[in-house]
Amino acid sequence: GAMALRPFTPFLTSMLDHLHHMTPSQVRRLFLLLFAVGGGEDEGMDANVGGMAAGSMGGAATDIVIRKHLALAPFAKKRIGIIGTVAYAVSRSSQLQEQQAFIDNENNMAETEATCLAGSAAVASSPIVKEIRDMIESAYSHCKPAGVSLGAGGGLGANNMSNGNHMSTSSMGSAFSDGSAMAFMLDELCHAVRGGRLAAPIREWLDELFQSEFENYYVGDFEEESDVPQGTKGAVGNDDDAALDQIPTSSQDLALLNGTSTNKIAPPGELRFSIAGAESVVYVKLLPLLSSHDRTQRELLPVQLCPMFRLMSTLSDLRYGGKGLSEIDAMLECPLLLPTPESSGIEFEDSSSIKQWVVTSSYFFATCWVRQLINSFIYAANEFSEQGGSNAAHTVGSFTSSSQGFNCEEVQKKIVARLRVLVKLEEELRFTSSKCFVFAPPGLDLLPAPKELYDNDDYSNNNEENETNSMNTADTKSMSKEDKKALATAKKMATKRAKDKVKSKVKRLKMKQKHEEQLVTRSSGALRPLDPQVCVALGFAELSVVGNAGDTQGGGSQGLSQFQQVTTCGGPVTTLLLKLLQKALSDALSEKKGMAFKARMEGNNREEDVDNDNPYMMAKEHASANNATNFADIALASCEESSKKSFALLDSFLKGGVFASLYEHLAAVAELRCGAGPNKSNDDDAKMEGQLVETARCLFSCVESLISSELLTRSATGRVFLASILKQVAEGDRDDYGSGNKRRRPTTATMNKLLGYVMDNVNEIITGAYTGDLDFAMDGVNCMQAIENCSKRISDAAAVEAKKNEGGEDDAPSFPTKLSEVADKLLRQNWPDDTKMNKGNVGKLLSLFVEHSPSRMETLSRLVNDVLQEVPHLDKGKGVAVFPTCSHQTFGSYYSTVLEYLWKELVHLFDSPLGKTKDHTAASRAMELMQQMIGLLQSLFGLTKEHDALAKKSILLQQLKFGSRFIETFVLKAIPFFQVHFQQFEETILDIIRLFQKWSRQLYPFLSHGKREKDASLDKEAPRAKKALEMFVHKVKAMLKKNGCMTALWTKTLKAKDIDGTTLKGENTSKEDKEEGDSADEDKVEGDNSDEEDDASSSTDTSENEYDTDDE
């Protein structure tokens, strides 16, 4: 414990000098250790020094460090003081809890009201409570700007409205970063509350304090209905459909609504996005804050809005010792006072820069607010019993929607309504942030616009237009030859200037578009992140594609009959949740990568604020496997600590039916795209197709993130979770996961069967109906490839189990065959002319088609003889009839893929039993395959030799690269194989070597071509190719000598040729050749006829026998 660490106190204290090099998490741990092992009461600071209370636990050095950093202005420095303050509060609260536990033990833990109150009363009256409060108040006051005190009322800056009509855009938003310290302290206190180590009196004080501040700053009240004046916007009887039946009590807010405000920087306001309508009793004041002329209201308070509400909701949350989220449920329903929709319409760009800033800022903080609302109330939407999560306080019991004070169905409907609001707000924010160049999100500097965007050449355009008109109307009959010549020159110059102007205008448009995209990216990236738990909304009945989610129980066959009645699938909310699910699964299931040291030191890791690393958390005893009551408890008790959080997240998704929702959407998309379905009009068909494609791509990403995770296949617990997930994704079974705690370990056959169902759904979506979107098809192919790889990992991890279930494995789906068939079908499809085909799509499809083909050699032969041979005869822009994806544009992808797999097929041949056999009958088949491979290589190389248009540098590089690899494998594997069977197949072997030598000589022109053209890529591959060619000559000589067939070799003098086979004049030898001698020869196998001379190649390096026969 702490006493054992006392000897290390000097070492821990010395680390205070290096706090600026530590991450926030490391700083937290250091302060907690210092307070645990620090000096006693006598070593603390003096009473009431600098606002700090006496009795600090970490010694004088720690107290000084905290006070110093709190007084510093930079956020990075002040953050250290904030962390130290909260760590002090947590450590002192632990002492209070120990005191209460001691008193309870003294009273023998009697369960009477009197004895229970004894410990609580002692804690409430303890001087430590006052010390903690004083410490927090002092730190919070250091975070606030001058003139603002803790607990200030809502009239802050109300009288300063007359000073802001002459504000400049350069000052707008400049103080956003000043509010970061306050926001950080609120988040840090939230960490402490979620850790469960703050004493009850401190929690109650924080709850009362910040609820009062929140109501004063951010919440407005409505007038009673009887007090509403007729004719006022929002009053009863107003014909405006968007108006509410209540009006604000604040005259300034009412003026914004009625358009009578004297605030010149404020756009017209409107109460928007109310759920409960007239039942709302309050509203959130965003526009009044952001249009205020008071700097604190405009730029500091909005930054604190979400952190303060997060702390309030955490204090109220039953999971963290609160009384239930129903205490603050009014915030989930209330409207927001925002600019009118017209303010962000077509008139937005005509507004002043200041109004643009106000509108954009309003949408930014409104979006953050709605995200925080969803994050806070999503835990009140659980209809299943949830134990205190890994981040919950040390409390006992289960937490459901009813225990939090809600009706499950009602709160789910409200959350879905807020999700729809979030989609609208994000759309508004994307537009306004792209057009507002003066807005910068909190924590970021203003992004300067390119100077070229402000170039105004309208005046010069008018002058040039006048000059052009005068030249066109000039009378050329009376002109001399010199004048006519000058006029023609002037017209040419005018035409050139006009073209340059068009290019300049296009360039500016592209620059503006790029700048707008950067602005949108910055704004979207600075938004408050959604909690991964929000993904459970996919399982809500409101978002089910078949109506009531409860009706989709049971197996997949029962669910499929319901999808025939589905008329729509997907939408903005579903897309938002699916993208969030993909990110959550990717973060939880992928291997964690360490972030850069600078980013960690500066605290730029946005994921740090998700309680994944909360040192304030109380140590909790996880349920043992013996005491577990369900499968989740058993699994979590048996898995590693590092995997528990990932599995806990999967457990909540399984209970919420999230993965069953994936099945429903996959089946619905397949039915709507490929089934008979309802009759659709032509007008809606394109819109529906776009929505289905977008939904399907999100579904593919989610499935791929799940299936690609090795965490779910490398351990028994992971495979059990994977089986439960696949049960929902493949069959839509919502009830199986929670049916009982006894669950058998899934067999490989069962897993493959479920994976096969998922692959069939994906296959049907991308190939069941025509799609002109190749990117969409590739997303589906990537998903299918992930499924095939997952099947391999499962089989490898359960090899022993697979042997025990050999009978069931016969029915396992053939994933490679399906993958090859899909790739074949997509390669044979006619795609739109504007489709970009490259190695990333067509090349990958071809690789999958060849690699997983049942007969590779037949596939390769068909590609060479029936496809690639047709390319030279194609018209520009046309494709081969049987493979429309093969054209001049994609010839390189086809060519390199076939070359690569010819080499791989040779490797595969000698890795198989056929390539190692000593049986002469089987050896004959192996030699036939080698002859076939070499013949295909000869045909491929002949294409570039006979057609100069195909002999591009990239093609030559692939020929040299895979040609040298083929030679290496042939020399290392085939020559020893020939040695074994030489006596029985002498003529066949000599024919193969003769054919191989005829093909391999064609590498010589590439070597000499690279040297002449000084091509770095070809030169890089040259040494390996030369070595392989030399090895071939020496190994063949050795084999023939060993078998007494040296007479089969003969020598001829080589001559230099170009890559097209033509002889290079005057280049038979080079300077280097003459220095080494001109008598170099090359050995050939007897029987090589003179026709091979045309296929010979050359090089200028005579030391490596690069010569051809000279029969002329």
Coordinates of N, CA and C in Angstrom, one line a residue, residues 635-778:
A635 N -18.0 -14.9 -19.7 CA -17.0 -14.6 -20.7 C -16.1 -13.5 -20.2
L636 N -16.7 -12.5 -19.6 CA -15.8 -11.4 -19.1 C -14.9 -11.8 -17.9
A637 N -15.4 -12.8 -17.1 CA -14.6 -13.2 -16.0 C -13.4 -14.1 -16.5
S638 N -13.5 -14.6 -17.7 CA -12.5 -15.6 -18.2 C -11.5 -14.9 -19.2
C639 N -11.8 -13.7 -19.7 CA -11.0 -13.1 -20.7 C -9.9 -12.2 -20.1
E640 N -9.0 -11.8 -20.9 CA -7.9 -10.9 -20.5 C -8.5 -9.6 -20.1
E641 N -7.7 -8.9 -19.2 CA -8.2 -7.5 -18.8 C -8.2 -6.6 -20.0
S642 N -7.3 -6.7 -20.9 CA -7.2 -5.8 -22.0 C -8.4 -5.9 -23.0
S643 N -9.0 -7.1 -23.0 CA -10.1 -7.4 -23.9 C -11.5 -7.2 -23.3
K644 N -11.5 -6.9 -22.0 CA -12.8 -6.9 -21.3 C -13.7 -5.7 -21.8
K645 N -13.1 -4.6 -22.0 CA -13.9 -3.4 -22.5 C -14.4 -3.7 -23.9
S646 N -13.6 -4.3 -24.7 CA -14.1 -4.6 -26.1 C -15.3 -5.6 -26.0
F647 N -15.1 -6.6 -25.2 CA -16.2 -7.6 -25.1 C -17.4 -7.1 -24.4
A648 N -17.2 -6.2 -23.4 CA -18.3 -5.5 -22.8 C -19.1 -4.7 -23.7
L649 N -18.5 -4.0 -24.7 CA -19.2 -3.2 -25.7 C -20.0 -4.2 -26.6
L650 N -19.3 -5.3 -27.0 CA -20.0 -6.3 -27.9 C -21.2 -6.8 -27.1
D651 N -21.1 -7.1 -25.8 CA -22.2 -7.6 -25.0 C -23.4 -6.7 -25.0
S652 N -23.1 -5.3 -24.9 CA -24.2 -4.4 -24.9 C -24.9 -4.3 -26.3
F653 N -24.1 -4.5 -27.4 CA -24.6 -4.5 -28.7 C -25.5 -5.7 -29.0
L654 N -25.0 -6.8 -28.4 CA -25.8 -8.1 -28.6 C -27.1 -8.0 -27.9
K655 N -27.1 -7.5 -26.7 CA -28.3 -7.4 -25.9 C -29.3 -6.4 -26.5
G656 N -28.8 -5.4 -27.2 CA -29.6 -4.4 -27.8 C -30.0 -4.8 -29.2
G657 N -29.6 -5.9 -29.7 CA -30.0 -6.4 -31.0 C -29.4 -5.6 -32.2
V658 N -28.2 -5.0 -31.9 CA -27.6 -4.2 -33.0 C -27.2 -5.0 -34.2
F659 N -26.6 -6.2 -33.9 CA -26.2 -7.0 -35.0 C -27.4 -7.7 -35.7
A660 N -28.5 -7.9 -35.0 CA -29.7 -8.4 -35.7 C -30.2 -7.3 -36.6
S661 N -30.0 -6.0 -36.2 CA -30.4 -4.9 -37.1 C -29.6 -4.9 -38.4
L662 N -28.3 -5.3 -38.3 CA -27.5 -5.4 -39.5 C -28.1 -6.5 -40.5
Y663 N -28.5 -7.6 -39.9 CA -29.1 -8.6 -40.7 C -30.4 -8.1 -41.4
E664 N -31.2 -7.4 -40.7 CA -32.5 -6.8 -41.2 C -32.2 -5.9 -42.4
H665 N -31.2 -5.0 -42.2 CA -30.9 -4.1 -43.3 C -30.2 -4.8 -44.5
L666 N -29.4 -5.7 -44.2 CA -28.8 -6.5 -45.3 C -29.9 -7.2 -46.1
A667 N -30.8 -7.8 -45.4 CA -31.9 -8.6 -46.1 C -32.8 -7.6 -46.9
A668 N -33.1 -6.4 -46.2 CA -34.0 -5.5 -46.9 C -33.3 -4.9 -48.1
V669 N -32.0 -4.5 -48.0 CA -31.4 -4.0 -49.2 C -31.3 -5.0 -50.3
A670 N -31.1 -6.3 -50.0 CA -31.0 -7.3 -51.0 C -32.4 -7.5 -51.7
E671 N -33.5 -7.4 -50.8 CA -34.8 -7.6 -51.4 C -35.2 -6.4 -52.3
L672 N -34.9 -5.2 -51.8 CA -35.3 -4.0 -52.6 C -34.5 -3.9 -53.9
R673 N -33.2 -4.3 -53.9 CA -32.4 -4.2 -55.0 C -32.6 -5.3 -56.0
C674 N -32.8 -6.5 -55.5 CA -32.7 -7.7 -56.3 C -34.1 -8.4 -56.4
G675 N -35.0 -8.2 -55.4 CA -36.2 -8.9 -55.4 C -37.3 -8.3 -56.3
A676 N -38.5 -8.9 -56.3 CA -39.5 -8.3 -57.1 C -39.9 -7.0 -56.5
G677 N -40.2 -7.0 -55.2 CA -40.5 -5.8 -54.4 C -41.7 -5.0 -55.0
P678 N -42.0 -3.9 -54.3 CA -43.2 -3.1 -54.8 C -42.8 -2.3 -56.0
N679 N -43.9 -1.9 -56.7 CA -43.6 -1.1 -57.9 C -43.1 0.3 -57.6
K680 N -42.1 0.7 -58.3 CA -41.5 2.0 -58.0 C -41.6 2.8 -59.2
S681 N -41.8 4.1 -59.0 CA -41.9 5.0 -60.2 C -40.5 5.4 -60.6
N682 N -40.3 5.8 -61.8 CA -39.0 6.1 -62.4 C -38.4 7.3 -61.6
D683 N -39.2 8.2 -61.1 CA -38.7 9.4 -60.5 C -38.0 9.0 -59.2
D684 N -38.6 8.1 -58.4 CA -38.1 7.7 -57.1 C -37.0 6.6 -57.2
D685 N -36.9 6.0 -58.4 CA -36.0 4.8 -58.5 C -34.5 5.2 -58.3
A686 N -34.1 6.3 -58.9 CA -32.7 6.7 -58.8 C -32.4 7.1 -57.3
K687 N -33.3 7.8 -56.7 CA -33.1 8.2 -55.3 C -33.1 7.0 -54.4
M688 N -34.0 6.1 -54.6 CA -34.0 4.9 -53.8 C -32.7 4.1 -54.0
E689 N -32.2 4.0 -55.2 CA -31.0 3.2 -55.5 C -29.8 3.9 -54.8
G690 N -29.7 5.2 -54.8 CA -28.6 5.9 -54.2 C -28.7 5.6 -52.7
Q691 N -29.9 5.7 -52.1 CA -30.0 5.4 -50.6 C -29.6 4.0 -50.3
L692 N -30.0 3.1 -51.1 CA -29.7 1.7 -50.8 C -28.2 1.4 -50.9
V693 N -27.6 2.0 -52.0 CA -26.2 1.8 -52.1 C -25.4 2.4 -51.0
E694 N -25.8 3.6 -50.5 CA -25.1 4.2 -49.4 C -25.3 3.4 -48.1
T695 N -26.5 2.8 -47.9 CA -26.7 2.0 -46.7 C -25.9 0.7 -46.8
A696 N -25.9 0.1 -48.0 CA -25.2 -1.1 -48.2 C -23.7 -1.0 -48.0
R697 N -23.1 0.2 -48.4 CA -21.7 0.4 -48.2 C -21.4 0.5 -46.7
C698 N -22.2 1.2 -46.0 CA -22.0 1.3 -44.5 C -22.2 -0.1 -43.9
L699 N -23.1 -0.9 -44.3 CA -23.2 -2.3 -43.8 C -22.0 -3.1 -44.1
F700 N -21.5 -3.0 -45.3 CA -20.3 -3.8 -45.7 C -19.1 -3.4 -44.7
S701 N -19.0 -2.1 -44.5 CA -17.9 -1.6 -43.6 C -18.0 -2.2 -42.2
C702 N -19.3 -2.2 -41.7 CA -19.5 -2.8 -40.3 C -19.2 -4.2 -40.3
V703 N -19.6 -5.0 -41.2 CA -19.4 -6.4 -41.3 C -17.9 -6.7 -41.4
E704 N -17.2 -5.9 -42.3 CA -15.8 -6.1 -42.5 C -15.0 -5.8 -41.2
S705 N -15.4 -4.8 -40.5 CA -14.7 -4.4 -39.2 C -14.9 -5.6 -38.2
L706 N -16.0 -6.2 -38.2 CA -16.3 -7.3 -37.3 C -15.5 -8.5 -37.7
I707 N -15.6 -8.9 -38.9 CA -15.0 -10.2 -39.4 C -13.5 -10.1 -39.5
S708 N -12.9 -8.9 -39.7 CA -11.5 -8.8 -39.8 C -10.8 -8.8 -38.5
S709 N -11.5 -8.7 -37.4 CA -10.8 -8.6 -36.1 C -10.3 -10.0 -35.7
E710 N -9.0 -10.0 -35.4 CA -8.3 -11.2 -34.9 C -8.7 -11.5 -33.4
L711 N -9.1 -10.4 -32.7 CA -9.5 -10.6 -31.3 C -10.7 -11.6 -31.2
L712 N -11.5 -11.7 -32.2 CA -12.7 -12.6 -32.1 C -12.3 -14.0 -32.6
T713 N -11.1 -14.3 -33.1 CA -10.8 -15.6 -33.6 C -9.6 -16.2 -32.9
R714 N -8.8 -15.5 -32.1 CA -7.6 -16.1 -31.6 C -7.8 -16.6 -30.2
S715 N -9.0 -16.4 -29.6 CA -9.2 -17.0 -28.3 C -10.6 -17.7 -28.2
A716 N -10.8 -18.6 -27.3 CA -12.1 -19.3 -27.2 C -13.2 -18.3 -26.8
T717 N -12.9 -17.4 -26.0 CA -14.0 -16.4 -25.6 C -14.3 -15.6 -26.8
G718 N -13.3 -15.1 -27.6 CA -13.6 -14.3 -28.8 C -14.5 -15.1 -29.8
R719 N -14.2 -16.4 -29.9 CA -14.9 -17.2 -30.9 C -16.4 -17.4 -30.4
V720 N -16.6 -17.5 -29.1 CA -18.0 -17.6 -28.6 C -18.7 -16.3 -28.9
F721 N -18.1 -15.2 -28.7 CA -18.7 -13.9 -29.0 C -19.0 -13.8 -30.5
L722 N -18.0 -14.2 -31.3 CA -18.2 -14.2 -32.7 C -19.4 -15.0 -33.2
A723 N -19.5 -16.2 -32.6 CA -20.7 -17.1 -32.9 C -22.0 -16.4 -32.6
S724 N -22.0 -15.7 -31.4 CA -23.3 -15.0 -31.1 C -23.5 -13.9 -32.0
I725 N -22.5 -13.2 -32.4 CA -22.7 -12.1 -33.3 C -23.1 -12.6 -34.7
L726 N -22.5 -13.6 -35.2 CA -22.9 -14.2 -36.5 C -24.3 -14.7 -36.4
K727 N -24.8 -15.2 -35.3 CA -26.1 -15.7 -35.1 C -27.1 -14.6 -35.4
Q728 N -26.8 -13.4 -35.0 CA -27.6 -12.2 -35.3 C -27.4 -11.7 -36.7
V729 N -26.2 -11.6 -37.1 CA -25.9 -11.0 -38.4 C -26.4 -11.9 -39.5
A730 N -26.3 -13.2 -39.3 CA -26.7 -14.2 -40.4 C -28.1 -14.6 -40.4
E731 N -28.7 -14.6 -39.2 CA -30.1 -15.1 -39.1 C -31.1 -14.1 -38.4
G732 N -30.6 -13.0 -37.9 CA -31.5 -12.0 -37.3 C -32.1 -12.5 -36.0
D733 N -31.5 -13.4 -35.3 CA -32.0 -14.0 -34.0 C -31.7 -13.0 -32.9
R734 N -32.7 -12.3 -32.3 CA -32.4 -11.4 -31.2 C -32.5 -12.1 -29.9
D735 N -33.2 -13.2 -29.8 CA -33.4 -13.8 -28.5 C -32.4 -14.8 -28.0
D736 N -31.7 -15.4 -29.0 CA -30.8 -16.5 -28.7 C -29.7 -16.1 -27.7
Y737 N -29.2 -14.8 -27.8 CA -28.0 -14.4 -26.9 C -28.4 -14.4 -25.5
G738 N -29.6 -13.9 -25.1 CA -30.0 -13.8 -23.7 C -30.8 -15.0 -23.2
S739 N -30.9 -16.1 -24.0 CA -31.7 -17.2 -23.6 C -31.2 -18.0 -22.4
G740 N -29.9 -18.0 -22.2 CA -29.3 -18.8 -21.0 C -27.9 -18.6 -20.9
N741 N -27.3 -19.1 -19.8 CA -25.9 -18.9 -19.6 C -25.0 -20.0 -20.1
K742 N -25.6 -21.1 -20.5 CA -24.9 -22.3 -20.9 C -24.8 -22.2 -22.5
R743 N -23.6 -22.1 -23.0 CA -23.4 -22.0 -24.4 C -22.2 -22.8 -24.8
R744 N -22.5 -23.7 -25.8 CA -21.4 -24.6 -26.3 C -20.5 -23.8 -27.1
R745 N -19.2 -24.3 -27.1 CA -18.2 -23.7 -28.0 C -18.6 -24.1 -29.4
P746 N -18.7 -23.1 -30.3 CA -19.1 -23.3 -31.7 C -18.1 -24.1 -32.5
T747 N -18.6 -25.0 -33.3 CA -17.7 -25.8 -34.2 C -17.3 -25.0 -35.4
T748 N -16.3 -25.4 -36.1 CA -15.9 -24.7 -37.3 C -16.9 -24.8 -38.4
A749 N -17.6 -25.9 -38.5 CA -18.7 -26.1 -39.5 C -19.8 -25.1 -39.2
T750 N -20.2 -24.9 -37.9 CA -21.2 -24.0 -37.6 C -20.9 -22.6 -38.0
M751 N -19.6 -22.2 -37.6 CA -19.2 -20.8 -37.9 C -19.1 -20.6 -39.4
N752 N -18.6 -21.6 -40.2 CA -18.6 -21.4 -41.6 C -20.0 -21.3 -42.2
K753 N -20.9 -22.0 -41.7 CA -22.3 -22.0 -42.2 C -22.9 -20.6 -42.0
L754 N -22.6 -20.0 -40.8 CA -23.1 -18.7 -40.5 C -22.4 -17.6 -41.4
L755 N -21.1 -17.8 -41.5 CA -20.3 -16.9 -42.4 C -20.9 -17.0 -43.9
G756 N -21.2 -18.2 -44.3 CA -21.8 -18.4 -45.6 C -23.1 -17.7 -45.8
Y757 N -23.9 -17.6 -44.8 CA -25.2 -16.9 -44.9 C -24.9 -15.4 -45.2
V758 N -23.9 -14.9 -44.4 CA -23.6 -13.4 -44.5 C -23.0 -13.2 -45.9
M759 N -22.1 -14.1 -46.4 CA -21.5 -13.9 -47.7 C -22.6 -13.9 -48.8
D760 N -23.6 -14.8 -48.7 CA -24.6 -14.9 -49.7 C -25.4 -13.6 -49.7
N761 N -25.7 -13.0 -48.6 CA -26.4 -11.7 -48.6 C -25.6 -10.6 -49.3
V762 N -24.3 -10.6 -49.0 CA -23.4 -9.6 -49.6 C -23.3 -9.8 -51.1
N763 N -23.2 -11.1 -51.5 CA -23.1 -11.5 -52.9 C -24.3 -11.0 -53.7
E764 N -25.5 -11.3 -53.1 CA -26.7 -11.0 -53.7 C -26.9 -9.5 -53.9
I765 N -26.4 -8.7 -53.0 CA -26.6 -7.2 -53.0 C -25.8 -6.7 -54.2
I766 N -24.5 -7.2 -54.4 CA -23.7 -6.5 -55.4 C -23.8 -7.1 -56.8
T767 N -24.3 -8.4 -56.8 CA -24.4 -9.0 -58.2 C -25.8 -9.4 -58.5
G768 N -26.8 -9.3 -57.6 CA -28.2 -9.6 -57.9 C -28.8 -8.7 -58.8
A769 N -28.4 -7.4 -58.9 CA -28.9 -6.4 -59.8 C -27.8 -5.6 -60.3
Y770 N -28.0 -4.9 -61.5 CA -27.0 -4.2 -62.1 C -26.6 -2.9 -61.3
T771 N -25.4 -2.7 -61.2 CA -24.9 -1.4 -60.5 C -23.8 -0.8 -61.4
G772 N -23.9 0.5 -61.6 CA -22.8 1.1 -62.4 C -21.8 1.7 -61.5
D773 N -21.8 1.4 -60.2 CA -20.9 2.0 -59.2 C -19.8 0.9 -58.9
L774 N -18.7 1.0 -59.5 CA -17.6 0.0 -59.2 C -17.1 0.1 -57.8
D775 N -17.0 1.3 -57.3 CA -16.6 1.5 -55.9 C -17.5 0.7 -54.9
F776 N -18.8 0.8 -55.1 CA -19.7 0.1 -54.3 C -19.5 -1.4 -54.4
A777 N -19.3 -1.9 -55.7 CA -19.1 -3.3 -55.9 C -17.8 -3.8 -55.2
M778 N -16.7 -2.9 -55.2 CA -15.5 -3.3 -54.5 C -15.6 -3.3 -53.0

